[in-house]
Amino acid sequence: MKIIDQKNAIFHTNSKVVCTFSSSFSGKWVDFFKKCKLENGACQKNKGFTLIELLVAMVISTVVAAAIFYAYQGQQNAQLAQQQIVDMQQVIRTAKYIMIKDIRMAGYDPDGMAGAGITAAGDGSVGNPLGFTFVADGDYRDNNNDGTTDEPGELESVEYDLYDADSDGDSDIGRKVGTGSRGVIAENIERLVFEYLDLNGNATTDLSEIRSIQITIEARVDFNEQRQSNVNNRILTTVVQCRNLYF
């Protein structure tokens, strides 16, 4: 390669002009030429990525990818935790609604002849139920299994306690009506506690003195699910006035 015109920075190789620059570039073409090379008759910049630059780019890409992954995983865990909380709250609210509706009927006996009232004052643990009766002679059922439907003063009995419905290690709240089998009204229950109060709000074990019942339900995450680190058991406590026992 030889220079044809130094002033106008004209380069020549193999009798062919391959790069030209105007005179305004005079004095700078040498510096530019040092940064270029002639390859196949073309003037190209001799630039590229060094190994260090490639390694830095790979490290940055890895860090960004890891950040995206952990952000996604954190979002997934937060969503699962929220769902577990919602499930537990729904369980105890459902159980509360059903039990309050039943317990308020305890002792319902319009004629005062059937002897309705509290029949068992267990604490709610396995084998220690809360039991009560009330007159149900208008429900079109044979509640006392004597072969007669809706006979006057016919009593219906209800029991509540904990039991393991499907032997999976999780306790469930069972509801038993009459001589039938228990039915599950709430699953994954850690604790069910009944406390019995008299007219003055003091604890009592005398069935005839019971006027209200305090219910405590503690729900937990299903044993088959992985508990999220920020999810704790949910506890609900409420007091039910047994209005039919005041008379």
Short mmCIF file of C-alpha atoms in Angstrom, two decimals:
data_model
loop_
_atom_site.label_atom_id
_atom_site.label_comp_id
_atom_site.label_asym_id
_atom_site.label_seq_id
_atom_site.Cartn_x
_atom_site.Cartn_y
_atom_site.Cartn_z
CA MET A 1 0.00 0.00 0.00
CA LYS A 2 1.22 3.47 -0.79
CA ILE A 3 -0.04 6.99 -0.31
CA ILE A 4 -1.01 8.82 -3.48
CA ASP A 5 -1.92 12.18 -2.01
CA GLN A 6 -0.84 12.95 1.52
CA LYS A 7 -2.76 16.25 1.62
CA ASN A 8 -6.07 14.65 0.75
CA ALA A 9 -5.19 11.38 2.48
CA ILE A 10 -5.64 9.10 -0.54
CA PHE A 11 -4.49 5.51 -0.07
CA HIS A 12 -3.65 3.16 -2.91
CA THR A 13 -3.12 -0.60 -3.01
CA ASN A 14 -2.75 -2.88 -6.01
CA SER A 15 -3.32 0.11 -8.32
CA LYS A 16 -6.72 0.72 -6.74
CA VAL A 17 -7.81 3.59 -4.57
CA VAL A 18 -9.56 2.14 -1.51
CA CYS A 19 -9.85 5.01 0.99
CA THR A 20 -10.02 8.73 0.47
CA PHE A 21 -10.50 11.60 2.86
CA SER A 22 -11.04 15.25 2.17
CA SER A 23 -8.41 17.86 2.82
CA SER A 24 -10.30 18.94 5.93
CA PHE A 25 -9.11 15.71 7.44
CA SER A 26 -5.49 16.64 6.69
CA GLY A 27 -3.21 16.12 9.65
CA LYS A 28 -5.54 13.54 11.24
CA TRP A 29 -5.46 10.75 8.70
CA VAL A 30 -2.33 9.23 10.19
CA ASP A 31 -4.02 8.82 13.57
CA PHE A 32 -7.07 7.41 11.90
CA PHE A 33 -4.98 5.05 9.82
CA LYS A 34 -3.37 3.68 12.92
CA LYS A 35 -6.82 2.64 14.08
CA CYS A 36 -7.71 1.01 10.77
CA LYS A 37 -6.43 -1.82 8.67
CA LEU A 38 -6.77 -2.63 4.99
CA GLU A 39 -8.48 -5.95 4.52
CA ASN A 40 -9.64 -7.26 1.14
CA GLY A 41 -9.37 -3.76 -0.30
CA ALA A 42 -11.56 -2.15 2.37
CA CYS A 43 -10.73 0.14 5.22
CA GLN A 44 -12.23 -1.34 8.42
CA LYS A 45 -12.02 -0.40 12.08
CA ASN A 46 -9.91 -2.81 14.06
CA LYS A 47 -12.18 -2.99 17.13
CA GLY A 48 -13.76 -5.86 19.16
CA PHE A 49 -14.58 -7.15 22.67
CA THR A 50 -11.80 -8.22 24.95
CA LEU A 51 -12.08 -11.33 27.10
CA ILE A 52 -12.48 -9.20 30.21
CA GLU A 53 -15.34 -7.27 28.62
CA LEU A 54 -17.08 -10.53 27.71
CA LEU A 55 -16.66 -11.86 31.24
CA VAL A 56 -18.05 -8.65 32.73
CA ALA A 57 -21.05 -8.82 30.40
CA MET A 58 -21.67 -12.46 31.39
CA VAL A 59 -21.49 -11.61 35.10
CA ILE A 60 -23.92 -8.71 34.70
CA SER A 61 -26.33 -10.90 32.71
CA THR A 62 -26.15 -13.60 35.39
CA VAL A 63 -26.86 -11.09 38.16
CA VAL A 64 -29.84 -9.65 36.28
CA ALA A 65 -31.24 -13.13 35.56
CA ALA A 66 -30.84 -14.14 39.21
CA ALA A 67 -32.59 -10.95 40.36
CA ILE A 68 -35.51 -11.65 38.02
CA PHE A 69 -35.76 -15.24 39.25
CA TYR A 70 -35.73 -14.33 42.94
CA ALA A 71 -38.25 -11.56 42.37
CA TYR A 72 -40.56 -14.03 40.64
CA GLN A 73 -40.06 -16.63 43.36
CA GLY A 74 -40.76 -14.04 46.04
CA GLN A 75 -43.96 -13.03 44.30
CA GLN A 76 -45.04 -16.66 44.08
CA ASN A 77 -44.37 -17.24 47.78
CA ALA A 78 -46.26 -14.08 48.71
CA GLN A 79 -49.23 -15.19 46.65
CA LEU A 80 -49.19 -18.65 48.26
CA ALA A 81 -48.95 -17.15 51.74
CA GLN A 82 -51.90 -14.87 51.06
CA GLN A 83 -53.93 -17.81 49.75
CA GLN A 84 -53.15 -19.85 52.87
CA ILE A 85 -54.28 -16.98 55.09
CA VAL A 86 -57.50 -16.57 53.12
CA ASP A 87 -58.19 -20.32 53.33
CA MET A 88 -57.74 -20.39 57.11
CA GLN A 89 -59.92 -17.34 57.65
CA GLN A 90 -62.64 -18.79 55.45
CA VAL A 91 -62.54 -22.08 57.38
CA ILE A 92 -63.00 -20.52 60.81
CA ARG A 93 -65.66 -18.08 59.62
CA THR A 94 -67.68 -20.91 58.10
CA ALA A 95 -67.40 -22.99 61.27
CA LYS A 96 -68.33 -20.00 63.40
CA TYR A 97 -71.45 -19.27 61.35
CA ILE A 98 -72.72 -22.86 61.49
CA MET A 99 -72.06 -23.34 65.20
CA ILE A 100 -73.55 -20.01 66.26
CA LYS A 101 -76.72 -20.77 64.31
CA ASP A 102 -77.07 -24.15 66.04
CA ILE A 103 -76.05 -23.11 69.56
CA ARG A 104 -78.56 -20.28 69.61
CA MET A 105 -81.24 -22.92 69.27
CA ALA A 106 -80.02 -24.83 72.36
CA GLY A 107 -82.85 -25.17 74.85
CA TYR A 108 -85.56 -24.08 72.42
CA ASP A 109 -88.71 -25.57 73.95
CA PRO A 110 -91.84 -23.44 73.44
CA ASP A 111 -94.03 -25.55 75.74
CA GLY A 112 -91.33 -26.16 78.32
CA MET A 113 -92.25 -29.84 78.38
CA ALA A 114 -89.57 -31.46 76.21
CA GLY A 115 -86.61 -30.86 78.51
CA ALA A 116 -84.41 -29.24 75.88
CA GLY A 117 -81.05 -27.80 76.92
CA ILE A 118 -77.34 -28.50 77.24
CA THR A 119 -76.67 -32.24 77.45
CA ALA A 120 -72.86 -32.30 77.41
CA ALA A 121 -70.36 -29.60 78.34
CA GLY A 122 -67.13 -30.99 76.92
CA ASP A 123 -64.20 -28.77 76.04
CA GLY A 124 -64.42 -29.62 72.34
CA SER A 125 -61.39 -31.88 72.16
CA VAL A 126 -61.58 -35.36 70.63
CA GLY A 127 -64.26 -37.35 72.44
CA ASN A 128 -65.36 -34.39 74.60
CA PRO A 129 -68.19 -32.77 72.70
CA LEU A 130 -70.50 -29.90 73.32
CA GLY A 131 -73.97 -31.41 73.16
CA PHE A 132 -77.40 -29.80 73.28
CA THR A 133 -80.98 -30.36 72.25
CA PHE A 134 -83.86 -28.25 71.02
CA VAL A 135 -87.39 -28.87 69.88
CA ALA A 136 -87.61 -29.43 66.13
CA ASP A 137 -91.13 -30.64 65.49
CA GLY A 138 -91.59 -28.72 62.27
CA ASP A 139 -88.68 -29.84 60.12
CA TYR A 140 -90.44 -32.80 58.47
CA ARG A 141 -87.95 -35.28 59.92
CA ASP A 142 -87.98 -38.04 62.49
CA ASN A 143 -85.32 -36.55 64.76
CA ASN A 144 -85.61 -39.08 67.60
CA ASN A 145 -85.92 -42.15 65.36
CA ASP A 146 -89.16 -43.36 66.90
CA GLY A 147 -90.90 -43.79 63.56
CA THR A 148 -93.01 -40.64 63.85
CA THR A 149 -92.25 -37.45 61.96
CA ASP A 150 -92.73 -34.08 63.64
CA GLU A 151 -94.48 -35.35 66.75
CA PRO A 152 -95.14 -32.57 69.31
CA GLY A 153 -92.07 -31.77 71.38
CA GLU A 154 -89.77 -33.87 69.22
CA LEU A 155 -86.17 -33.09 70.14
CA GLU A 156 -83.19 -32.77 67.85
CA SER A 157 -79.77 -33.30 69.38
CA VAL A 158 -76.53 -31.79 68.08
CA GLU A 159 -72.91 -32.39 69.07
CA TYR A 160 -69.67 -30.62 68.17
CA ASP A 161 -66.11 -31.79 68.77
CA LEU A 162 -62.80 -32.44 67.05
CA TYR A 163 -62.02 -35.62 65.13
CA ASP A 164 -59.83 -36.73 62.24
CA ALA A 165 -62.32 -37.32 59.46
CA ASP A 166 -59.99 -38.93 56.92
CA SER A 167 -57.06 -40.06 59.10
CA ASP A 168 -54.63 -37.62 57.49
CA GLY A 169 -53.28 -36.18 60.73
CA ASP A 170 -55.38 -33.02 60.46
CA SER A 171 -58.12 -32.46 63.03
CA ASP A 172 -61.54 -31.43 61.77
CA ILE A 173 -64.61 -30.00 63.46
CA GLY A 174 -67.36 -32.59 63.37
CA ARG A 175 -71.08 -31.97 63.63
CA LYS A 176 -73.30 -34.85 64.64
CA VAL A 177 -77.09 -34.65 64.46
CA GLY A 178 -79.15 -37.22 66.32
CA THR A 179 -77.86 -40.75 65.89
CA GLY A 180 -76.29 -40.00 62.54
CA SER A 181 -72.60 -39.94 61.77
CA ARG A 182 -70.40 -36.90 62.08
CA GLY A 183 -70.08 -34.51 59.20
CA VAL A 184 -67.12 -32.18 58.67
CA ILE A 185 -67.83 -28.45 58.86
CA ALA A 186 -64.19 -27.27 59.02
CA GLU A 187 -60.87 -28.89 58.15
CA ASN A 188 -57.30 -28.31 59.34
CA ILE A 189 -58.21 -27.24 62.87
CA GLU A 190 -55.43 -26.99 65.43
CA ARG A 191 -57.69 -26.33 68.38
CA LEU A 192 -61.38 -26.12 69.30
CA VAL A 193 -62.26 -24.95 72.81
CA PHE A 194 -65.66 -24.49 74.44
CA GLU A 195 -65.97 -22.52 77.68
CA TYR A 196 -69.27 -22.31 79.53
CA LEU A 197 -70.42 -19.16 81.29
CA ASP A 198 -73.23 -18.49 83.75
CA LEU A 199 -75.55 -15.51 83.94
CA ASN A 200 -72.77 -13.35 85.43
CA GLY A 201 -70.18 -14.36 82.85
CA ASN A 202 -68.32 -16.69 85.20
CA ALA A 203 -67.10 -20.13 84.17
CA THR A 204 -69.37 -22.97 85.18
CA THR A 205 -69.66 -26.72 84.70
CA ASP A 206 -73.25 -26.91 85.94
CA LEU A 207 -75.39 -27.65 82.88
CA SER A 208 -78.39 -25.90 84.39
CA GLU A 209 -76.38 -22.70 84.96
CA ILE A 210 -75.01 -22.30 81.44
CA ARG A 211 -76.26 -19.17 79.70
CA SER A 212 -73.57 -18.55 77.11
CA ILE A 213 -70.75 -20.45 75.43
CA GLN A 214 -67.40 -19.06 74.40
CA ILE A 215 -65.99 -20.68 71.27
CA THR A 216 -62.32 -20.56 70.28
CA ILE A 217 -61.25 -21.95 66.92
CA GLU A 218 -57.64 -22.11 65.77
CA ALA A 219 -57.05 -23.01 62.14
CA ARG A 220 -53.75 -24.10 60.62
CA VAL A 221 -52.25 -24.67 57.19
CA ASP A 222 -52.98 -28.05 55.64
CA PHE A 223 -50.30 -30.61 56.57
CA ASN A 224 -49.97 -31.40 52.87
CA GLU A 225 -48.95 -27.81 52.07
CA GLN A 226 -45.65 -26.12 52.81
CA ARG A 227 -46.27 -23.41 55.35
CA GLN A 228 -44.90 -20.06 54.25
CA SER A 229 -42.54 -18.39 56.71
CA ASN A 230 -44.82 -15.42 57.37
CA VAL A 231 -48.04 -17.42 57.80
CA ASN A 232 -49.23 -18.12 61.34
CA ASN A 233 -52.29 -19.94 62.60
CA ARG A 234 -55.50 -17.94 62.64
CA ILE A 235 -57.58 -17.80 65.84
CA LEU A 236 -61.17 -16.68 66.25
CA THR A 237 -62.97 -16.31 69.58
CA THR A 238 -66.64 -15.48 69.99
CA VAL A 239 -69.30 -15.74 72.69
CA VAL A 240 -72.73 -17.11 71.84
CA GLN A 241 -75.68 -16.20 74.00
CA CYS A 242 -77.96 -19.18 74.52
CA ARG A 243 -81.08 -17.04 74.58
CA ASN A 244 -83.43 -19.99 75.06
CA LEU A 245 -81.65 -20.95 78.30
CA TYR A 246 -82.54 -17.68 80.03
CA PHE A 247 -86.11 -18.79 80.69
#
